[in-house]
PDB file of C-alpha atoms in Angstrom:
ATOM      1  CA  MET A   1     -64.029 -56.938  82.557  1.00  0.00           C
ATOM      2  CA  PHE A   2     -64.890 -54.109  80.232  1.00  0.00           C
ATOM      3  CA  ALA A   3     -61.583 -52.441  81.183  1.00  0.00           C
ATOM      4  CA  ALA A   4     -59.687 -55.641  80.383  1.00  0.00           C
ATOM      5  CA  LEU A   5     -61.336 -55.816  76.971  1.00  0.00           C
ATOM      6  CA  SER A   6     -60.541 -52.178  76.360  1.00  0.00           C
ATOM      7  CA  ARG A   7     -56.887 -52.846  77.169  1.00  0.00           C
ATOM      8  CA  SER A   8     -56.720 -55.877  74.830  1.00  0.00           C
ATOM      9  CA  ALA A   9     -58.497 -54.145  71.964  1.00  0.00           C
ATOM     10  CA  PRO A  10     -55.598 -51.807  71.058  1.00  0.00           C
ATOM     11  CA  ARG A  11     -53.304 -54.790  70.953  1.00  0.00           C
ATOM     12  CA  ILE A  12     -55.573 -56.448  68.394  1.00  0.00           C
ATOM     13  CA  VAL A  13     -55.574 -53.233  66.405  1.00  0.00           C
ATOM     14  CA  ALA A  14     -51.801 -53.032  66.683  1.00  0.00           C
ATOM     15  CA  ARG A  15     -51.405 -56.540  65.308  1.00  0.00           C
ATOM     16  CA  ALA A  16     -53.698 -55.671  62.420  1.00  0.00           C
ATOM     17  CA  ALA A  17     -51.553 -52.637  61.697  1.00  0.00           C
ATOM     18  CA  VAL A  18     -48.304 -54.583  61.922  1.00  0.00           C
ATOM     19  CA  GLN A  19     -49.455 -57.594  59.847  1.00  0.00           C
ATOM     20  CA  PRO A  20     -49.164 -55.868  56.421  1.00  0.00           C
ATOM     21  CA  VAL A  21     -45.532 -55.151  57.242  1.00  0.00           C
ATOM     22  CA  GLY A  22     -44.866 -58.872  56.865  1.00  0.00           C
ATOM     23  CA  GLU A  23     -46.946 -59.158  53.682  1.00  0.00           C
ATOM     24  CA  ALA A  24     -45.488 -56.127  51.864  1.00  0.00           C
ATOM     25  CA  PRO A  25     -41.896 -57.429  51.762  1.00  0.00           C
ATOM     26  CA  ALA A  26     -43.153 -60.749  50.361  1.00  0.00           C
ATOM     27  CA  ARG A  27     -44.819 -59.034  47.421  1.00  0.00           C
ATOM     28  CA  SER A  28     -42.013 -56.499  46.940  1.00  0.00           C
ATOM     29  CA  MET A  29     -39.182 -59.023  47.284  1.00  0.00           C
ATOM     30  CA  ALA A  30     -40.703 -61.088  44.464  1.00  0.00           C
ATOM     31  CA  THR A  31     -40.501 -58.039  42.223  1.00  0.00           C
ATOM     32  CA  LEU A  32     -36.957 -57.344  43.348  1.00  0.00           C
ATOM     33  CA  LYS A  33     -36.060 -60.977  42.693  1.00  0.00           C
ATOM     34  CA  GLU A  34     -37.386 -60.721  39.153  1.00  0.00           C
ATOM     35  CA  VAL A  35     -35.315 -57.605  38.500  1.00  0.00           C
ATOM     36  CA  GLN A  36     -32.268 -59.280  40.015  1.00  0.00           C
ATOM     37  CA  ASN A  37     -32.757 -62.359  37.824  1.00  0.00           C
ATOM     38  CA  ARG A  38     -33.124 -60.156  34.777  1.00  0.00           C
ATOM     39  CA  ILE A  39     -29.868 -58.372  35.575  1.00  0.00           C
ATOM     40  CA  LYS A  40     -28.153 -61.748  35.852  1.00  0.00           C
ATOM     41  CA  THR A  41     -29.648 -62.870  32.523  1.00  0.00           C
ATOM     42  CA  VAL A  42     -28.538 -59.720  30.718  1.00  0.00           C
ATOM     43  CA  LYS A  43     -25.026 -60.122  32.141  1.00  0.00           C
ATOM     44  CA  ASN A  44     -24.869 -63.679  30.799  1.00  0.00           C
ATOM     45  CA  ILE A  45     -26.084 -62.530  27.389  1.00  0.00           C
ATOM     46  CA  GLY A  46     -23.463 -59.777  27.383  1.00  0.00           C
ATOM     47  CA  GLN A  47     -20.731 -62.316  28.087  1.00  0.00           C
ATOM     48  CA  ILE A  48     -21.984 -64.495  25.214  1.00  0.00           C
ATOM     49  CA  THR A  49     -22.107 -61.614  22.736  1.00  0.00           C
ATOM     50  CA  LEU A  50     -18.636 -60.477  23.806  1.00  0.00           C
ATOM     51  CA  SER A  51     -17.279 -63.985  23.197  1.00  0.00           C
ATOM     52  CA  MET A  52     -19.000 -64.126  19.799  1.00  0.00           C
ATOM     53  CA  LYS A  53     -17.454 -60.783  18.898  1.00  0.00           C
ATOM     54  CA  THR A  54     -13.981 -62.104  19.759  1.00  0.00           C
ATOM     55  CA  VAL A  55     -14.497 -65.267  17.712  1.00  0.00           C
ATOM     56  CA  ALA A  56     -15.914 -63.290  14.779  1.00  0.00           C
ATOM     57  CA  SER A  57     -12.961 -60.870  14.786  1.00  0.00           C
ATOM     58  CA  THR A  58     -10.522 -63.794  14.573  1.00  0.00           C
ATOM     59  CA  LYS A  59     -12.458 -65.472  11.763  1.00  0.00           C
ATOM     60  CA  GLN A  60     -12.896 -62.182   9.931  1.00  0.00           C
ATOM     61  CA  LYS A  61      -9.156 -61.587   9.785  1.00  0.00           C
ATOM     62  CA  LYS A  62      -8.600 -65.046   8.328  1.00  0.00           C
ATOM     63  CA  ALA A  63     -11.461 -64.632   5.846  1.00  0.00           C
ATOM     64  CA  GLN A  64     -10.158 -61.242   4.724  1.00  0.00           C
ATOM     65  CA  ASP A  65      -6.666 -62.652   4.155  1.00  0.00           C
ATOM     66  CA  ARG A  66      -8.109 -65.538   2.146  1.00  0.00           C
ATOM     67  CA  PHE A  67     -10.212 -63.120   0.098  1.00  0.00           C
ATOM     68  CA  GLU A  68      -7.223 -60.947  -0.781  1.00  0.00           C
ATOM     69  CA  ILE A  69      -5.344 -64.011  -2.002  1.00  0.00           C
ATOM     70  CA  ALA A  70      -8.370 -65.331  -3.891  1.00  0.00           C
ATOM     71  CA  GLN A  71      -8.926 -61.941  -5.516  1.00  0.00           C
ATOM     72  CA  LYS A  72      -5.455 -62.003  -7.079  1.00  0.00           C
ATOM     73  CA  TRP A  73      -6.089 -65.492  -8.412  1.00  0.00           C
ATOM     74  CA  PHE A  74      -9.494 -64.398  -9.687  1.00  0.00           C
ATOM     75  CA  HIS A  75      -8.007 -61.596 -11.790  1.00  0.00           C
ATOM     76  CA  THR A  76      -5.358 -63.969 -13.124  1.00  0.00           C
ATOM     77  CA  VAL A  77      -8.050 -66.399 -14.254  1.00  0.00           C
ATOM     78  CA  ASN A  78     -10.655 -63.980 -15.565  1.00  0.00           C
ATOM     79  CA  ASP A  79      -8.621 -61.150 -17.067  1.00  0.00           C
ATOM     80  CA  PRO A  80      -8.111 -63.144 -20.291  1.00  0.00           C
ATOM     81  CA  VAL A  81     -11.878 -63.677 -20.451  1.00  0.00           C
ATOM     82  CA  TYR A  82     -12.932 -60.127 -19.635  1.00  0.00           C
ATOM     83  CA  THR A  83     -11.038 -58.438 -22.428  1.00  0.00           C
ATOM     84  CA  LYS A  84     -12.151 -55.189 -24.008  1.00  0.00           C
ATOM     85  CA  ASP A  85     -14.393 -57.161 -26.317  1.00  0.00           C
ATOM     86  CA  ALA A  86     -16.018 -58.907 -23.336  1.00  0.00           C
ATOM     87  CA  THR A  87     -16.570 -55.772 -21.253  1.00  0.00           C
ATOM     88  CA  GLU A  88     -18.213 -54.001 -24.174  1.00  0.00           C
ATOM     89  CA  THR A  89     -20.495 -56.951 -24.923  1.00  0.00           C
ATOM     90  CA  GLU A  90     -24.077 -56.055 -24.032  1.00  0.00           C
ATOM     91  CA  LEU A  91     -25.641 -58.646 -21.776  1.00  0.00           C
ATOM     92  CA  THR A  92     -29.287 -58.474 -22.762  1.00  0.00           C
ATOM     93  CA  PRO A  93     -31.837 -59.502 -20.122  1.00  0.00           C
ATOM     94  CA  ALA A  94     -33.646 -62.763 -20.632  1.00  0.00           C
ATOM     95  CA  GLY A  95     -36.922 -62.375 -22.467  1.00  0.00           C
ATOM     96  CA  PRO A  96     -40.068 -64.488 -22.468  1.00  0.00           C
ATOM     97  CA  GLY A  97     -39.234 -68.136 -23.053  1.00  0.00           C
ATOM     98  CA  GLU A  98     -35.551 -67.642 -22.143  1.00  0.00           C
ATOM     99  CA  ARG A  99     -33.990 -69.053 -19.003  1.00  0.00           C
ATOM    100  CA  HIS A 100     -32.791 -66.729 -16.275  1.00  0.00           C
ATOM    101  CA  ARG A 101     -30.788 -68.276 -13.426  1.00  0.00           C
ATOM    102  CA  ILE A 102     -30.215 -66.335 -10.203  1.00  0.00           C
ATOM    103  CA  ILE A 103     -27.502 -67.345  -7.724  1.00  0.00           C
ATOM    104  CA  ALA A 104     -28.044 -65.771  -4.275  1.00  0.00           C
ATOM    105  CA  ILE A 105     -25.132 -66.101  -1.833  1.00  0.00           C
ATOM    106  CA  THR A 106     -25.795 -65.705   1.894  1.00  0.00           C
ATOM    107  CA  ALA A 107     -24.404 -67.087   5.141  1.00  0.00           C
ATOM    108  CA  ASP A 108     -25.492 -70.252   6.926  1.00  0.00           C
ATOM    109  CA  ARG A 109     -25.951 -68.434  10.253  1.00  0.00           C
ATOM    110  CA  GLY A 110     -27.611 -65.273  11.439  1.00  0.00           C
ATOM    111  CA  LEU A 111     -26.751 -62.657  14.079  1.00  0.00           C
ATOM    112  CA  CYS A 112     -24.909 -60.582  11.495  1.00  0.00           C
ATOM    113  CA  GLY A 113     -27.183 -57.630  10.871  1.00  0.00           C
ATOM    114  CA  SER A 114     -28.963 -57.193   7.548  1.00  0.00           C
ATOM    115  CA  ILE A 115     -26.336 -58.908   5.434  1.00  0.00           C
ATOM    116  CA  ASN A 116     -28.573 -61.913   4.687  1.00  0.00           C
ATOM    117  CA  ASN A 117     -31.903 -60.122   4.419  1.00  0.00           C
ATOM    118  CA  GLY A 118     -30.391 -57.685   1.917  1.00  0.00           C
ATOM    119  CA  ILE A 119     -29.561 -60.526  -0.468  1.00  0.00           C
ATOM    120  CA  ILE A 120     -33.025 -62.064  -0.066  1.00  0.00           C
ATOM    121  CA  ARG A 121     -34.748 -58.742  -0.783  1.00  0.00           C
ATOM    122  CA  LEU A 122     -32.510 -58.147  -3.792  1.00  0.00           C
ATOM    123  CA  ALA A 123     -33.240 -61.641  -5.140  1.00  0.00           C
ATOM    124  CA  LYS A 124     -36.976 -61.053  -4.886  1.00  0.00           C
ATOM    125  CA  ARG A 125     -36.642 -57.696  -6.639  1.00  0.00           C
ATOM    126  CA  VAL A 126     -34.521 -59.109  -9.467  1.00  0.00           C
ATOM    127  CA  ALA A 127     -36.985 -61.978  -9.836  1.00  0.00           C
ATOM    128  CA  SER A 128     -39.955 -59.611 -10.013  1.00  0.00           C
ATOM    129  CA  GLU A 129     -38.237 -57.535 -12.737  1.00  0.00           C
ATOM    130  CA  SER A 130     -37.173 -60.549 -14.804  1.00  0.00           C
ATOM    131  CA  LYS A 131     -39.232 -61.504 -17.865  1.00  0.00           C
ATOM    132  CA  GLY A 132     -37.597 -64.885 -18.422  1.00  0.00           C
ATOM    133  CA  ASP A 133     -38.184 -68.291 -16.903  1.00  0.00           C
ATOM    134  CA  LEU A 134     -36.687 -68.059 -13.429  1.00  0.00           C
ATOM    135  CA  ASN A 135     -34.484 -70.625 -11.798  1.00  0.00           C
ATOM    136  CA  MET A 136     -33.145 -69.959  -8.290  1.00  0.00           C
ATOM    137  CA  ALA A 137     -29.868 -71.375  -6.975  1.00  0.00           C
ATOM    138  CA  PRO A 138     -29.498 -70.287  -3.322  1.00  0.00           C
ATOM    139  CA  VAL A 139     -26.135 -70.679  -1.593  1.00  0.00           C
ATOM    140  CA  GLY A 140     -26.348 -70.746   2.208  1.00  0.00           C
ATOM    141  CA  LEU A 141     -29.034 -71.754   4.680  1.00  0.00           C
ATOM    142  CA  LYS A 142     -30.410 -68.216   4.987  1.00  0.00           C
ATOM    143  CA  ALA A 143     -30.925 -67.892   1.226  1.00  0.00           C
ATOM    144  CA  LYS A 144     -32.494 -71.330   1.078  1.00  0.00           C
ATOM    145  CA  GLY A 145     -34.877 -70.575   3.923  1.00  0.00           C
ATOM    146  CA  GLY A 146     -35.758 -67.111   2.648  1.00  0.00           C
ATOM    147  CA  LEU A 147     -36.408 -68.079  -0.985  1.00  0.00           C
ATOM    148  CA  SER A 148     -37.555 -71.706  -0.893  1.00  0.00           C
ATOM    149  CA  ARG A 149     -41.146 -70.923   0.057  1.00  0.00           C
ATOM    150  CA  GLU A 150     -41.795 -68.241  -2.558  1.00  0.00           C
ATOM    151  CA  PHE A 151     -39.750 -69.927  -5.299  1.00  0.00           C
ATOM    152  CA  ALA A 152     -40.301 -73.571  -4.323  1.00  0.00           C
ATOM    153  CA  GLY A 153     -41.138 -74.662  -7.860  1.00  0.00           C
ATOM    154  CA  GLN A 154     -38.302 -72.630  -9.372  1.00  0.00           C
ATOM    155  CA  THR A 155     -35.438 -73.879  -7.208  1.00  0.00           C
ATOM    156  CA  SER A 156     -33.577 -76.803  -8.752  1.00  0.00           C
ATOM    157  CA  ILE A 157     -30.378 -76.728  -6.703  1.00  0.00           C
ATOM    158  CA  SER A 158     -29.221 -75.276  -3.392  1.00  0.00           C
ATOM    159  CA  VAL A 159     -25.936 -75.521  -1.520  1.00  0.00           C
ATOM    160  CA  CYS A 160     -25.419 -75.132   2.227  1.00  0.00           C
ATOM    161  CA  SER A 161     -22.574 -75.507   4.705  1.00  0.00           C
ATOM    162  CA  LEU A 162     -19.755 -75.262   2.200  1.00  0.00           C
ATOM    163  CA  GLY A 163     -16.277 -75.903   3.526  1.00  0.00           C
ATOM    164  CA  GLY A 164     -15.099 -77.072   6.924  1.00  0.00           C
ATOM    165  CA  LYS A 165     -13.019 -75.581   9.692  1.00  0.00           C
ATOM    166  CA  LYS A 166     -10.473 -74.310   7.166  1.00  0.00           C
ATOM    167  CA  GLY A 167     -13.118 -72.487   5.144  1.00  0.00           C
ATOM    168  CA  VAL A 168     -14.412 -72.876   1.621  1.00  0.00           C
ATOM    169  CA  MET A 169     -12.015 -74.446  -0.854  1.00  0.00           C
ATOM    170  CA  ILE A 170     -12.218 -74.448  -4.653  1.00  0.00           C
ATOM    171  CA  SER A 171     -12.881 -78.183  -4.494  1.00  0.00           C
ATOM    172  CA  ASP A 172     -16.109 -77.449  -2.579  1.00  0.00           C
ATOM    173  CA  VAL A 173     -17.375 -75.237  -5.409  1.00  0.00           C
ATOM    174  CA  VAL A 174     -16.629 -77.657  -8.288  1.00  0.00           C
ATOM    175  CA  PRO A 175     -19.670 -79.965  -7.715  1.00  0.00           C
ATOM    176  CA  PHE A 176     -21.935 -76.911  -7.526  1.00  0.00           C
ATOM    177  CA  VAL A 177     -20.586 -75.591 -10.829  1.00  0.00           C
ATOM    178  CA  ASP A 178     -21.080 -78.978 -12.487  1.00  0.00           C
ATOM    179  CA  LYS A 179     -24.668 -79.051 -11.257  1.00  0.00           C
ATOM    180  CA  LEU A 180     -25.319 -75.528 -12.509  1.00  0.00           C
ATOM    181  CA  LEU A 181     -24.097 -76.364 -16.008  1.00  0.00           C
ATOM    182  CA  GLU A 182     -26.276 -79.441 -16.361  1.00  0.00           C
ATOM    183  CA  ASP A 183     -29.059 -77.169 -17.639  1.00  0.00           C
ATOM    184  CA  ASP A 184     -28.621 -74.415 -20.202  1.00  0.00           C
ATOM    185  CA  PHE A 185     -29.429 -70.803 -19.389  1.00  0.00           C
ATOM    186  CA  ASP A 186     -29.483 -67.522 -21.281  1.00  0.00           C
ATOM    187  CA  GLN A 187     -28.853 -65.125 -18.403  1.00  0.00           C
ATOM    188  CA  LEU A 188     -26.916 -65.657 -15.186  1.00  0.00           C
ATOM    189  CA  THR A 189     -27.175 -63.183 -12.285  1.00  0.00           C
ATOM    190  CA  LEU A 190     -24.986 -63.459  -9.198  1.00  0.00           C
ATOM    191  CA  LEU A 191     -26.135 -61.762  -5.986  1.00  0.00           C
ATOM    192  CA  SER A 192     -23.548 -61.367  -3.229  1.00  0.00           C
ATOM    193  CA  ASN A 193     -22.161 -59.003  -0.619  1.00  0.00           C
ATOM    194  CA  GLU A 194     -19.147 -56.866  -1.448  1.00  0.00           C
ATOM    195  CA  PHE A 195     -16.713 -56.385   1.416  1.00  0.00           C
ATOM    196  CA  GLU A 196     -15.596 -52.773   1.877  1.00  0.00           C
ATOM    197  CA  SER A 197     -14.442 -52.434   5.468  1.00  0.00           C
ATOM    198  CA  LEU A 198     -15.148 -53.754   8.935  1.00  0.00           C
ATOM    199  CA  ILE A 199     -18.191 -51.504   9.250  1.00  0.00           C
ATOM    200  CA  SER A 200     -19.585 -51.403   5.719  1.00  0.00           C
ATOM    201  CA  PHE A 201     -20.537 -53.698   2.863  1.00  0.00           C
ATOM    202  CA  ASN A 202     -22.493 -53.437  -0.371  1.00  0.00           C
ATOM    203  CA  THR A 203     -25.113 -55.783  -1.745  1.00  0.00           C
ATOM    204  CA  LYS A 204     -24.390 -56.158  -5.441  1.00  0.00           C
ATOM    205  CA  SER A 205     -25.910 -57.816  -8.487  1.00  0.00           C
ATOM    206  CA  THR A 206     -23.560 -59.012 -11.246  1.00  0.00           C
ATOM    207  CA  ASP A 207     -24.610 -60.351 -14.641  1.00  0.00           C
ATOM    208  CA  LEU A 208     -22.147 -63.006 -15.770  1.00  0.00           C
ATOM    209  CA  LEU A 209     -21.409 -64.256 -19.238  1.00  0.00           C
ATOM    210  CA  SER A 210     -23.448 -67.254 -20.337  1.00  0.00           C
ATOM    211  CA  PRO A 211     -21.733 -70.116 -22.210  1.00  0.00           C
ATOM    212  CA  ASN A 212     -23.238 -68.861 -25.459  1.00  0.00           C
ATOM    213  CA  LYS A 213     -21.944 -65.320 -24.862  1.00  0.00           C
ATOM    214  CA  LEU A 214     -18.489 -66.668 -24.111  1.00  0.00           C
ATOM    215  CA  ALA A 215     -18.479 -68.591 -27.389  1.00  0.00           C
ATOM    216  CA  GLU A 216     -19.286 -65.363 -29.256  1.00  0.00           C
ATOM    217  CA  LEU A 217     -16.213 -63.554 -27.898  1.00  0.00           C
ATOM    218  CA  ASP A 218     -13.122 -63.073 -30.017  1.00  0.00           C
ATOM    219  CA  LEU A 219     -10.557 -65.312 -28.330  1.00  0.00           C
ATOM    220  CA  ASN A 220      -8.335 -65.699 -31.396  1.00  0.00           C
ATOM    221  CA  ALA A 221      -5.636 -63.681 -29.656  1.00  0.00           C
ATOM    222  CA  TYR A 222      -5.028 -66.716 -27.444  1.00  0.00           C
ATOM    223  CA  GLU A 223      -3.554 -69.916 -28.733  1.00  0.00           C
ATOM    224  CA  ILE A 224      -5.874 -72.884 -28.383  1.00  0.00           C
ATOM    225  CA  GLU A 225      -3.893 -76.067 -28.706  1.00  0.00           C
ATOM    226  CA  SER A 226      -6.846 -78.436 -28.694  1.00  0.00           C
ATOM    227  CA  ASP A 227      -8.701 -79.146 -31.917  1.00  0.00           C
ATOM    228  CA  ASP A 228     -11.954 -79.293 -29.965  1.00  0.00           C
ATOM    229  CA  LYS A 229     -12.618 -75.584 -29.607  1.00  0.00           C
ATOM    230  CA  ALA A 230     -16.115 -76.098 -28.208  1.00  0.00           C
ATOM    231  CA  GLY A 231     -14.804 -78.404 -25.474  1.00  0.00           C
ATOM    232  CA  THR A 232     -12.005 -75.993 -24.668  1.00  0.00           C
ATOM    233  CA  LEU A 233     -14.455 -73.107 -24.325  1.00  0.00           C
ATOM    234  CA  GLN A 234     -16.649 -75.267 -22.110  1.00  0.00           C
ATOM    235  CA  ASN A 235     -13.708 -76.005 -19.819  1.00  0.00           C
ATOM    236  CA  LEU A 236     -12.757 -72.339 -19.836  1.00  0.00           C
ATOM    237  CA  TYR A 237     -16.285 -71.345 -18.865  1.00  0.00           C
ATOM    238  CA  GLU A 238     -16.389 -73.873 -16.024  1.00  0.00           C
ATOM    239  CA  TYR A 239     -13.106 -72.536 -14.696  1.00  0.00           C
ATOM    240  CA  HIS A 240     -14.292 -68.959 -15.128  1.00  0.00           C
ATOM    241  CA  LEU A 241     -17.603 -69.593 -13.317  1.00  0.00           C
ATOM    242  CA  GLY A 242     -15.901 -71.567 -10.543  1.00  0.00           C
ATOM    243  CA  ALA A 243     -13.403 -68.763  -9.934  1.00  0.00           C
ATOM    244  CA  PHE A 244     -16.217 -66.207  -9.828  1.00  0.00           C
ATOM    245  CA  LEU A 245     -18.308 -68.216  -7.381  1.00  0.00           C
ATOM    246  CA  PHE A 246     -15.361 -69.145  -5.169  1.00  0.00           C
ATOM    247  CA  THR A 247     -14.193 -65.534  -4.871  1.00  0.00           C
ATOM    248  CA  SER A 248     -17.740 -64.279  -4.229  1.00  0.00           C
ATOM    249  CA  ILE A 249     -18.317 -66.837  -1.465  1.00  0.00           C
ATOM    250  CA  ILE A 250     -14.999 -65.942   0.192  1.00  0.00           C
ATOM    251  CA  GLU A 251     -15.813 -62.233  -0.040  1.00  0.00           C
ATOM    252  CA  ASN A 252     -19.294 -62.833   1.371  1.00  0.00           C
ATOM    253  CA  GLU A 253     -17.729 -64.711   4.290  1.00  0.00           C
ATOM    254  CA  ALA A 254     -15.419 -61.770   5.053  1.00  0.00           C
ATOM    255  CA  ALA A 255     -18.379 -59.360   4.956  1.00  0.00           C
ATOM    256  CA  GLU A 256     -20.434 -61.744   7.119  1.00  0.00           C
ATOM    257  CA  MET A 257     -17.799 -61.957   9.847  1.00  0.00           C
ATOM    258  CA  ALA A 258     -17.307 -58.181   9.834  1.00  0.00           C
ATOM    259  CA  ALA A 259     -21.069 -57.653  10.145  1.00  0.00           C
ATOM    260  CA  ARG A 260     -21.312 -60.225  12.950  1.00  0.00           C
ATOM    261  CA  MET A 261     -18.430 -58.589  14.795  1.00  0.00           C
ATOM    262  CA  THR A 262     -20.148 -55.197  14.562  1.00  0.00           C
ATOM    263  CA  SER A 263     -23.517 -56.661  15.539  1.00  0.00           C
ATOM    264  CA  MET A 264     -22.135 -58.460  18.590  1.00  0.00           C
ATOM    265  CA  ASP A 265     -20.217 -55.343  19.640  1.00  0.00           C
ATOM    266  CA  ASN A 266     -23.452 -53.330  19.533  1.00  0.00           C
ATOM    267  CA  ALA A 267     -25.249 -56.074  21.453  1.00  0.00           C
ATOM    268  CA  SER A 268     -22.553 -56.045  24.162  1.00  0.00           C
ATOM    269  CA  LYS A 269     -22.835 -52.266  24.505  1.00  0.00           C
ATOM    270  CA  ASN A 270     -26.630 -52.478  24.675  1.00  0.00           C
ATOM    271  CA  SER A 271     -26.411 -55.112  27.404  1.00  0.00           C
ATOM    272  CA  GLN A 272     -24.188 -52.825  29.487  1.00  0.00           C
ATOM    273  CA  ASP A 273     -26.669 -49.982  29.088  1.00  0.00           C
ATOM    274  CA  MET A 274     -29.541 -52.276  30.041  1.00  0.00           C
ATOM    275  CA  ILE A 275     -27.666 -53.496  33.131  1.00  0.00           C
ATOM    276  CA  LYS A 276     -27.176 -49.893  34.282  1.00  0.00           C
ATOM    277  CA  LYS A 277     -30.877 -49.113  33.856  1.00  0.00           C
ATOM    278  CA  LEU A 278     -31.960 -52.304  35.611  1.00  0.00           C
ATOM    279  CA  THR A 279     -29.534 -51.635  38.470  1.00  0.00           C
ATOM    280  CA  VAL A 280     -31.012 -48.171  38.977  1.00  0.00           C
ATOM    281  CA  LEU A 281     -34.516 -49.685  38.895  1.00  0.00           C
ATOM    282  CA  TYR A 282     -33.499 -52.362  41.398  1.00  0.00           C
ATOM    283  CA  ASN A 283     -32.007 -49.819  43.814  1.00  0.00           C
ATOM    284  CA  ARG A 284     -35.070 -47.583  43.592  1.00  0.00           C
ATOM    285  CA  ARG A 285     -37.485 -50.426  44.289  1.00  0.00           C
ATOM    286  CA  ARG A 286     -35.305 -51.742  47.102  1.00  0.00           C
ATOM    287  CA  GLN A 287     -35.146 -48.298  48.675  1.00  0.00           C
ATOM    288  CA  ALA A 288     -38.917 -47.955  48.308  1.00  0.00           C
ATOM    289  CA  VAL A 289     -39.475 -51.292  50.051  1.00  0.00           C
ATOM    290  CA  ILE A 290     -37.130 -50.345  52.906  1.00  0.00           C
ATOM    291  CA  THR A 291     -38.824 -46.960  53.283  1.00  0.00           C
ATOM    292  CA  THR A 292     -42.280 -48.570  53.306  1.00  0.00           C
ATOM    293  CA  GLU A 293     -41.247 -51.123  55.921  1.00  0.00           C
ATOM    294  CA  LEU A 294     -39.699 -48.457  58.132  1.00  0.00           C
ATOM    295  CA  ALA A 295     -42.827 -46.328  57.866  1.00  0.00           C
ATOM    296  CA  GLU A 296     -45.064 -49.265  58.773  1.00  0.00           C
ATOM    297  CA  LEU A 297     -42.824 -50.255  61.694  1.00  0.00           C
ATOM    298  CA  ILE A 298     -42.812 -46.713  63.036  1.00  0.00           C
ATOM    299  CA  SER A 299     -46.585 -46.462  62.616  1.00  0.00           C
ATOM    300  CA  GLY A 300     -47.090 -49.784  64.373  1.00  0.00           C
ATOM    301  CA  ALA A 301     -44.786 -48.800  67.213  1.00  0.00           C
ATOM    302  CA  ALA A 302     -46.625 -45.507  67.591  1.00  0.00           C
ATOM    303  CA  ALA A 303     -49.973 -47.298  67.666  1.00  0.00           C
ATOM    304  CA  VAL A 304     -48.728 -49.711  70.349  1.00  0.00           C
ATOM    305  CA  GLU A 305     -47.375 -46.824  72.399  1.00  0.00           C
ATOM    306  CA  ASN A 306     -50.669 -44.919  72.160  1.00  0.00           C
ATOM    307  CA  ALA A 307     -52.565 -48.026  73.151  1.00  0.00           C
ATOM    308  CA  SER A 308     -50.353 -48.509  76.173  1.00  0.00           C
ATOM    309  CA  ASP A 309     -50.911 -44.939  77.251  1.00  0.00           C
ATOM    310  CA  ASP A 310     -54.663 -45.379  76.985  1.00  0.00           C
TER     311      ASP A 310
END
């Protein structure tokens, strides 16, 4: 009987040695499954970013063409206003008790690098340096979200989602201009992005003429047919401000699409690099699991063989 027990004992030991072989793949395969799922997720994200890059490149070309056309119209409208007398006029900053209005133009969507955050930071800096009574007028959802909390009591008007599928039209800017001119102001600062190329843009701050400054300019060189000179200057200023805002919004859209195209291209490249690293990690772990299982199988077989010999 003792001999029978001695013969069965190695078998029990052999089963104990072989049992972890079944448990190890369960734990390791879960880890491999997680890595495999992550690779699949990164591939899907890469496909999305690549599609967004393609869409952004198409929209950027259209926005750039529209900006070039709008820029010619802008110079036609504003060259009579910005004569030598106008360019040499000193635009003094608003002092205590004077009204300073800041128009910050951003995009409605993100995923375009620092193009929106740059405008928000610049708006906060200009506001901190201003000595007048501030009034914010954000254009775009990102400007509204980034400035509404800090300047909640100083924001009287905001505009979002201008234009439709065809882009922003001058008719979309007219109601905004009318709303801006309902209240008087002594200083007007426009913050926008200047399009340079597909890979670069500049965040700029432009001080525009106020209605009072426009009335002080020498416009006698131009024939004014209407007897109501004040009304004519008011109409001229509305047209001038509308042309400035329209062109700035179009230019900001071209810079936004270029920045989104660059951002999505970088994201697609990063996803490819991540897939390569995850694939190497997956292969290493898979090879380690296979090696461990082979070692355990060989050890178990050796233990069974030694038990049989005994």
